[in-house]
Amino acid sequence: MHLPFRHSIARKNLMALTGGFLSFFLLIHLAGNLQLLLPEARAREQFNLYAQLLSGNILIKAISYGLYLSILLHALYALLLALSSRKARGGQAYVYDHRRQASPWYARSMGLLGSILLVFLAVHMKDFWYVYKFTAIPLDEHGQKDLYTVVATAYQEAWYVLLYVVAMIALGFHLLHGVKSALFSLGLYHPRYRLWAKRASTAYAIAMTAGFCLIPIYLYFTQNPA
Amino acid sequence: MKITLYIWRQDNAQAKGNMEKHALNGLNPDMSFLEMLDVLNEQIITAGGDPVEFDHDCREGICGQCGLFINGRAHGPLAATTTCQLHLRHFKDGDTIYVEPFRAAAFPVVKDLRIDRSAFDRIIQAGGYVSARTGDAPEANALPVPHRTAEQAFDAAACIGCGACVATCKNASAALFTAAKVSHLAMLPQGQPEREHRAQAMSAQMDEEGFGHCTQTGACEVECPQEISIAHIARMNYEFNRGAILKP
Ligand code: HEM
Ligand code: FES
């Protein structure tokens, strides 16, 4: 098979660009979704309006196709790299192996963390994106599709909230290594900014995990008063 | 000192190897790890057996020939130390030690602990050279290289090519080795004529030899006896992209 980006560094560039684009999207996605934390009536009106605005916008549409493509390419090249890595390791494994002492577990487990994310994305898209786009859902009092109720109802279930929290922790660790690593892969790295690049990517990973965990947890507890 | 060794034995690249147990007594804690293997070989030869083959040359930590996977770590448990600079005093009396070759598809076992690292030579041949006539060593102050740059280039040039980076990497990537040479030459005036080709050519050879990609886990810089930083890998990636854009 003669895929573009045959070179291992070029492949890592592609992983970094697609991963970086997805990471940038997450920032916007979280900012928009924080509207779900508003008082119920306000949140319903504003969030539904926001959803309608986005789904009607041609620019947003173009960006969303970019996102789907990024996820596909990112996952595809992750798989290709994993296969070549397996081949490079060779047939005979170390009999006695303590290599894990030399690097953090999450940096070695990007494939596993990414696979969790892929499963999560499938569930997430099916339950919200597909339901909003392709099924008839009730309208709110302003005549907009009531996505707020779909989301809020989903988070009434403890197991569903737990699924989100687990996936977001996987996301957090994927980003903790991923963002820093993406800067490296693109060659955008300078010893002078080493500390700042590390701090910024750590802060970003924590903020994304905390933000995306907060929404389902908040909606669970406001709808299931003790 | 008493040490129990489990040591990798393999007749040739095609043969299937296995761990072999040996008990050593009366060892001096000031012996180096390789001297312990010399004692082991004498013991094996006296008993009429086939001695264990392993790579070594200078035994001073400068040539990069030695390289063993000791107790699950490249060059053993000590930081910034080659196998030849590891001494028995870093182990306890009665310890069991596991010794294996550096493993990677691109480093086939020749015999026992000896591996073929000629893939590294071919990576260097692909671009780790300068074509400018450099003549005799010039007067140091006449060189237009600032001190900081010279130091950084020297840090990269310190690579002894032992292969610990490949041995420890989950992808068996030669990125740190290749990057050290790319980075070293990219920073110096002598390296400029081939600059736009070097990273491309050397990393293409790296792929060709069957080494894996870089995930930036950082394990290589932890195991590197010369403490070469993975920042050089970022610089190689930069040089790779710069070359892709500026290639004449
Ligand atoms: C679809 C499921 C995903 C899979 C299977 C996956 C897999 C991976 C793997 C295996 C790597 C490491 C590549 C390597 O160096 O060996 C990686 C890197 C990365 N991922 Fe993902 N990932 C997924 C989703 C995501 C998402 C949703 C984001 C961002 C929001 C993301 C952002 C990144 C970034 C920034 C990197 C660093 C790229 C680099 O090292 O150059 N990934 N991913
Ligand atoms: S034998 Fe030369 S570095 Fe160890």
XYZ file of C-alpha atoms and ligand atoms in Angstrom:
521
model
C 0.000 0.000 0.000
C 1.448 3.350 -0.994
C 0.019 5.846 1.477
C 1.154 9.446 1.576
C 3.322 10.404 4.572
C 5.502 7.298 4.265
C 8.284 8.774 6.305
C 8.064 8.195 10.060
C 8.758 11.865 10.870
C 6.175 12.983 8.292
C 3.675 10.595 9.866
C 4.349 12.057 13.279
C 3.886 15.530 11.784
C 0.478 14.442 10.579
C -0.408 12.965 13.997
C 0.667 16.220 15.608
C -1.289 18.438 13.180
C -4.491 16.395 13.419
C -4.095 15.976 17.189
C -3.376 19.681 17.550
C -6.434 20.620 15.521
C -8.591 18.323 17.663
C -7.086 19.835 20.795
C -7.914 23.340 19.579
C -11.458 22.202 18.844
C -11.798 20.854 22.396
C -11.153 24.321 23.769
C -14.028 25.798 21.736
C -16.241 22.790 22.417
C -15.782 23.163 26.173
C -16.351 26.912 26.089
C -19.667 26.381 24.292
C -20.764 23.526 26.524
C -20.144 25.459 29.705
C -23.508 27.095 28.909
C -25.022 23.864 30.237
C -24.011 24.979 33.720
C -26.383 27.988 33.645
C -29.677 27.852 35.586
C -32.001 25.392 33.858
C -34.393 27.693 31.988
C -31.586 29.965 30.830
C -29.385 27.013 29.867
C -32.161 25.374 27.834
C -32.867 28.492 25.804
C -29.273 29.507 25.273
C -27.819 26.060 24.593
C -30.556 25.161 22.088
C -30.075 28.459 20.299
C -26.316 27.883 20.225
C -26.782 24.369 18.805
C -29.096 25.652 16.104
C -26.728 28.462 15.209
C -23.820 26.062 14.823
C -25.680 23.492 12.772
C -26.849 26.144 10.309
C -23.472 27.774 9.738
C -21.540 26.854 6.574
C -18.175 27.684 8.141
C -18.905 25.428 11.107
C -19.897 22.731 8.654
C -16.540 22.986 6.869
C -14.703 22.843 10.190
C -16.697 19.806 11.279
C -15.706 17.920 8.129
C -12.123 18.841 8.973
C -12.673 17.337 12.413
C -14.075 14.053 11.106
C -11.177 13.788 8.689
C -8.685 14.603 11.456
C -10.054 11.889 13.724
C -9.903 9.336 10.915
C -6.379 10.265 9.838
C -5.152 10.502 13.434
C -6.494 7.046 14.264
C -5.343 5.543 10.949
C -1.777 6.789 11.285
C -1.708 5.835 14.959
C -2.497 2.304 13.803
C 0.124 2.345 11.028
C 2.782 3.614 13.432
C 1.811 1.027 16.028
C 2.194 -1.740 13.441
C 5.618 -0.540 12.313
C 6.672 -0.140 15.936
C 5.708 -3.710 16.648
C 7.766 -4.880 13.700
C 10.737 -2.761 14.785
C 10.725 -4.274 18.281
C 11.432 -7.680 16.734
C 10.297 -11.176 17.568
C 12.090 -11.819 20.842
C 10.794 -9.814 23.803
C 12.964 -9.023 26.822
C 12.798 -11.883 29.287
C 13.300 -9.523 32.216
C 11.900 -6.080 31.500
C 11.975 -3.023 33.767
C 11.928 -0.435 31.011
C 8.798 1.103 32.521
C 11.052 2.761 35.119
C 12.425 5.019 32.394
C 9.230 6.741 31.184
C 5.724 7.683 32.370
C 3.030 5.055 31.762
C 0.694 7.387 29.905
C 3.386 8.318 27.390
C 3.765 4.632 26.574
C -0.003 4.055 26.478
C -1.101 6.618 23.890
C -2.595 3.877 21.731
C -4.663 2.441 24.579
C -5.807 5.888 25.717
C -6.609 6.809 22.111
C -8.630 3.608 21.651
C -10.709 4.478 24.715
C -11.276 7.889 23.125
C -12.346 6.315 19.839
C -14.963 4.166 21.600
C -16.094 7.169 23.591
C -16.393 9.270 20.429
C -18.622 6.644 18.836
C -20.968 6.637 21.865
C -20.872 10.427 22.157
C -21.642 11.042 18.481
C -24.406 8.442 18.418
C -26.182 9.779 21.512
C -26.026 13.522 20.838
C -24.826 14.381 17.339
C -26.837 11.677 15.556
C -29.927 12.229 17.701
C -29.820 15.989 17.076
C -29.151 15.784 13.341
C -31.118 12.786 12.213
C -33.991 12.143 14.594
C -37.137 14.117 15.397
C -36.725 15.421 18.942
C -39.247 17.621 20.837
C -39.009 21.383 20.416
C -38.545 23.850 23.260
C -40.891 26.811 23.852
C -38.991 28.900 21.273
C -39.508 26.265 18.608
C -35.889 25.086 18.623
C -34.876 21.424 18.828
C -34.497 20.728 22.532
C -30.966 19.333 22.689
C -30.637 20.540 26.270
C -33.231 18.019 27.457
C -31.564 15.207 25.490
C -28.241 15.977 27.170
C -29.637 16.583 30.642
C -31.697 13.369 30.514
C -28.656 11.332 29.498
C -26.744 12.585 32.546
C -29.455 11.478 34.966
C -27.919 8.006 34.828
C -24.973 7.371 37.122
C -23.340 4.801 34.827
C -23.466 7.235 31.926
C -21.796 9.952 33.987
C -19.169 7.429 35.051
C -18.509 6.541 31.409
C -17.859 10.199 30.680
C -15.592 10.671 33.657
C -13.493 7.629 32.725
C -13.238 8.762 29.108
C -12.286 12.294 30.149
C -9.542 10.992 32.417
C -8.226 9.007 29.434
C -8.441 12.217 27.402
C -6.546 14.078 30.110
C -3.620 11.663 30.047
C -3.680 11.495 26.233
C -3.395 15.271 26.132
C -0.888 15.482 28.969
C 1.604 13.659 26.788
C 0.064 14.533 23.417
C 0.268 18.310 23.382
C 3.871 18.409 24.507
C 4.712 15.624 22.109
C 3.008 17.403 19.207
C 5.247 20.427 19.722
C 8.211 18.071 19.591
C 6.992 16.249 16.502
C 6.643 19.479 14.583
C 10.065 20.622 15.725
C 8.492 23.553 17.560
C 10.604 23.236 20.585
C 13.264 25.300 22.196
C 15.083 24.580 25.454
C 14.374 28.131 26.537
C 10.605 27.471 26.448
C 10.804 23.879 27.665
C 9.322 24.664 31.059
C 6.583 26.871 29.636
C 5.579 24.368 26.968
C 5.326 21.740 29.679
C 3.359 23.967 32.036
C 0.980 25.141 29.336
C 0.239 21.648 28.059
C -0.243 20.330 31.604
C -2.580 23.218 32.477
C -4.494 22.629 29.246
C -4.866 18.884 29.895
C -6.095 19.491 33.444
C -8.520 22.214 32.335
C -10.036 20.026 29.605
C -10.457 17.038 31.931
C -11.912 19.103 34.763
C -14.218 21.079 32.474
C -15.616 18.111 30.578
C -16.050 16.096 33.806
C -17.800 18.948 35.565
C -20.720 19.150 33.112
C -22.081 15.580 33.475
C -21.368 15.537 37.225
C -23.139 18.866 37.743
C -26.162 17.814 35.692
C -26.332 14.499 37.526
C -26.437 16.073 40.957
C -28.807 18.923 40.070
C -31.264 16.387 38.654
C -30.832 13.760 41.385
C -31.070 15.826 44.579
C -29.851 13.801 47.537
C 30.625 -11.750 46.664
C 28.197 -14.300 45.314
C 26.076 -13.591 42.237
C 23.594 -15.739 40.343
C 23.463 -14.880 36.650
C 20.742 -15.607 34.158
C 22.418 -14.923 30.860
C 21.117 -14.985 27.289
C 22.614 -17.693 25.077
C 21.924 -17.803 21.353
C 24.038 -19.565 18.710
C 23.312 -17.227 15.813
C 20.741 -14.811 14.401
C 18.443 -17.618 13.267
C 18.696 -19.788 16.376
C 16.240 -19.550 19.205
C 17.939 -18.377 22.369
C 17.321 -18.991 26.033
C 18.419 -17.822 29.467
C 21.180 -19.909 31.068
C 21.847 -19.978 34.802
C 25.351 -19.600 36.270
C 26.510 -19.242 39.857
C 29.611 -17.117 40.569
C 31.457 -17.115 43.889
C 34.302 -15.106 45.382
C 33.773 -12.013 43.238
C 35.449 -8.755 44.188
C 32.945 -5.863 44.597
C 35.414 -3.567 42.815
C 35.236 -5.645 39.660
C 33.468 -4.109 36.717
C 30.471 -5.866 35.254
C 32.508 -6.950 32.236
C 35.280 -8.304 34.463
C 32.633 -10.450 36.114
C 31.754 -11.791 32.652
C 35.478 -12.507 32.084
C 35.472 -14.546 35.305
C 32.337 -16.316 34.141
C 33.979 -17.178 30.812
C 37.073 -18.567 32.513
C 34.816 -20.732 34.624
C 32.915 -21.907 31.522
C 36.100 -22.578 29.531
C 37.668 -24.513 32.427
C 34.573 -26.691 32.503
C 34.979 -27.268 28.761
C 32.026 -25.105 27.699
C 31.458 -22.439 25.080
C 32.231 -18.941 26.435
C 29.623 -16.178 26.365
C 30.260 -13.663 23.611
C 29.720 -9.989 24.368
C 30.749 -6.678 22.803
C 33.342 -4.420 24.414
C 36.419 -2.467 23.516
C 37.727 0.472 25.542
C 36.160 -0.443 28.886
C 36.482 3.241 29.711
C 33.006 4.414 28.761
C 34.080 6.185 25.586
C 33.820 3.834 22.634
C 30.183 2.720 22.837
C 30.928 -0.915 22.038
C 29.620 -2.410 25.249
C 25.903 -2.552 25.787
C 23.975 -5.057 27.844
C 20.442 -5.155 29.094
C 20.942 -5.716 32.810
C 18.069 -6.451 35.171
C 15.581 -5.112 32.659
C 17.367 -1.810 32.008
C 19.741 -0.715 29.234
C 23.272 -0.559 30.738
C 21.807 -1.618 34.081
C 20.368 0.366 36.962
C 22.776 3.324 37.126
C 22.078 6.607 35.328
C 24.544 7.946 32.763
C 26.717 4.836 32.886
C 27.863 2.435 30.195
C 27.914 -1.285 30.960
C 31.708 -1.246 31.230
C 31.534 1.479 33.886
C 29.085 -0.469 36.033
C 30.709 -2.177 39.012
C 29.671 -5.018 41.256
C 29.580 -2.711 44.268
C 26.288 -1.441 42.834
C 24.812 -4.885 43.475
C 24.295 -6.774 46.704
C 25.955 -10.010 47.752
C 23.681 -12.874 46.733
C 21.874 -10.873 44.013
C 20.400 -12.470 40.932
C 21.178 -10.557 37.739
C 19.502 -10.985 34.362
C 21.681 -10.197 31.334
C 20.286 -9.907 27.813
C 21.442 -8.290 24.567
C 20.036 -4.951 23.408
C 16.996 -6.077 21.455
C 15.522 -4.611 18.255
C 14.688 -6.003 14.826
C 17.419 -3.750 13.375
C 19.999 -5.104 15.860
C 20.137 -8.829 15.060
C 21.939 -11.022 17.589
C 25.246 -12.317 16.209
C 25.897 -14.650 19.115
C 24.819 -14.617 22.762
C 25.045 -10.968 23.873
C 26.776 -9.721 20.729
C 24.607 -7.780 18.317
C 25.046 -6.304 14.859
C 24.740 -2.508 15.103
C 25.906 -1.786 11.559
C 22.502 -0.209 10.879
C 23.846 2.793 12.827
C 26.834 3.024 10.465
C 24.530 3.104 7.459
C 22.466 5.911 9.033
C 25.661 7.937 9.476
C 26.732 7.120 5.895
C 23.417 8.477 4.633
C 24.157 12.006 5.838
C 26.254 12.226 8.977
C 29.219 13.772 7.207
C 30.431 17.150 5.960
C 31.643 17.645 2.405
C 33.418 20.954 3.090
C 37.187 20.687 3.241
C 37.866 21.493 6.869
C 41.648 21.306 6.699
C 43.704 21.255 9.875
C 42.212 22.217 13.219
C 41.855 26.007 12.993
C 42.737 28.492 15.676
C 39.781 28.156 18.082
C 39.033 31.878 18.368
C 38.860 32.224 14.590
C 35.760 30.031 14.391
C 32.494 31.960 14.075
C 30.677 29.759 16.613
C 29.382 31.284 19.832
C 30.274 29.439 23.004
C 26.686 28.352 23.775
C 26.189 26.907 20.307
C 29.507 25.108 20.480
C 28.492 23.603 23.822
C 25.140 22.441 22.463
C 26.739 20.954 19.367
C 29.251 19.198 21.587
C 26.507 17.809 23.836
C 25.004 16.181 20.738
C 28.382 15.054 19.414
C 28.984 13.185 22.686
C 26.862 10.270 21.400
C 28.956 7.087 21.468
C 26.494 5.073 19.371
C 25.949 2.326 21.942
C 22.299 1.752 21.009
C 20.826 2.004 24.529
C 18.230 4.447 23.136
C 16.994 1.826 20.677
C 17.138 -0.947 23.274
C 14.909 0.862 25.738
C 12.476 2.490 23.286
C 9.028 0.917 23.087
C 9.172 1.501 19.327
C 12.850 0.541 18.935
C 13.354 3.999 17.481
C 16.786 5.279 16.546
C 15.555 8.876 16.764
C 17.933 9.943 19.549
C 20.999 8.498 17.817
C 20.075 10.021 14.447
C 19.028 13.326 15.980
C 22.308 13.661 17.867
C 24.237 13.695 14.576
C 21.709 15.870 12.716
C 21.635 18.362 15.561
C 25.420 18.406 16.009
C 26.056 19.230 12.350
C 23.104 21.619 11.950
C 24.597 23.930 14.568
C 28.078 24.207 13.114
C 29.210 26.108 10.008
C 30.859 22.973 8.563
C 27.490 21.238 8.521
C 25.676 23.830 6.427
C 26.307 22.594 2.839
C 24.267 19.403 3.349
C 21.872 20.885 5.869
C 18.734 20.736 3.705
C 19.312 17.076 2.868
C 20.807 15.648 6.017
C 17.761 15.117 8.255
C 15.752 13.756 5.334
C 18.458 11.358 4.177
C 19.425 10.104 7.628
C 15.879 9.595 8.850
C 14.929 7.869 5.587
C 17.790 5.445 6.254
C 16.573 5.080 9.844
C 13.172 3.935 8.530
C 14.836 1.756 5.911
C 16.817 -0.112 8.560
C 13.587 -1.019 10.318
C 13.775 1.238 13.371
C 10.461 2.541 14.712
C 9.103 6.077 15.051
C 9.506 8.402 18.034
C 6.699 8.770 20.616
C 8.709 11.113 22.844
C 8.324 8.938 25.924
C 11.755 10.190 26.964
C 13.022 6.721 27.951
C 16.048 7.114 25.642
C 17.399 10.231 27.350
C 16.996 8.509 30.717
C 19.076 5.503 29.606
C 21.630 7.389 27.484
C 25.087 7.060 29.068
C 25.971 10.452 27.595
C 22.713 12.065 28.799
C 21.819 13.335 25.340
C 18.564 15.281 25.525
C 15.469 14.472 23.468
C 15.445 18.181 22.614
C 17.792 17.094 19.823
C 14.964 14.976 18.413
C 12.792 18.086 18.240
C 15.634 19.800 16.411
C 15.911 16.898 13.973
C 12.163 17.201 13.288
C 12.642 20.913 12.728
C 15.547 20.205 10.358
C 13.439 17.596 8.560
C 10.624 20.088 7.942
C 13.022 22.902 7.137
C 14.686 20.642 4.575
C 11.322 19.677 3.072
C 10.524 23.346 2.516
C 13.949 24.687 1.546
C 15.337 21.726 -0.412
C 17.037 23.239 -3.472
C -9.636 8.640 17.861
C -8.980 8.110 18.828
C -7.530 8.418 19.048
C -6.498 7.563 18.910
C -6.586 6.114 18.508
C -5.296 8.286 19.220
C -4.034 7.739 19.233
C -2.885 8.432 19.409
C -1.585 7.857 19.473
C -1.261 6.382 19.381
C -0.695 8.860 19.607
C 0.809 8.726 19.750
C 1.472 8.563 18.452
C 2.871 8.133 18.695
O 3.725 8.962 18.917
O 3.131 6.931 18.701
C -1.435 10.074 19.641
C -0.889 11.310 19.740
C -1.634 12.449 19.892
N -3.005 12.557 20.016
Fe -4.281 11.056 19.763
N -5.602 9.571 19.517
C -6.966 9.686 19.428
C -7.710 10.792 19.671
C -7.170 12.014 19.949
C -7.962 13.170 20.249
C -9.481 13.213 20.344
C -7.067 14.175 20.425
C -7.295 15.619 20.768
C -8.324 16.132 21.243
C -5.744 13.660 20.243
C -4.588 14.389 20.349
C -3.322 13.879 20.191
C -2.123 14.652 20.177
C -2.015 16.153 20.332
C -1.061 13.743 19.981
C 0.424 14.062 19.897
C 0.939 13.917 18.502
C 2.424 13.752 18.465
O 3.013 13.130 19.348
O 3.019 14.253 17.543
N -5.833 12.328 19.975
N -2.776 9.788 19.523
S 33.597 -0.770 26.246
Fe 33.903 1.202 25.385
S 32.216 2.269 26.216
Fe 32.056 0.376 27.267
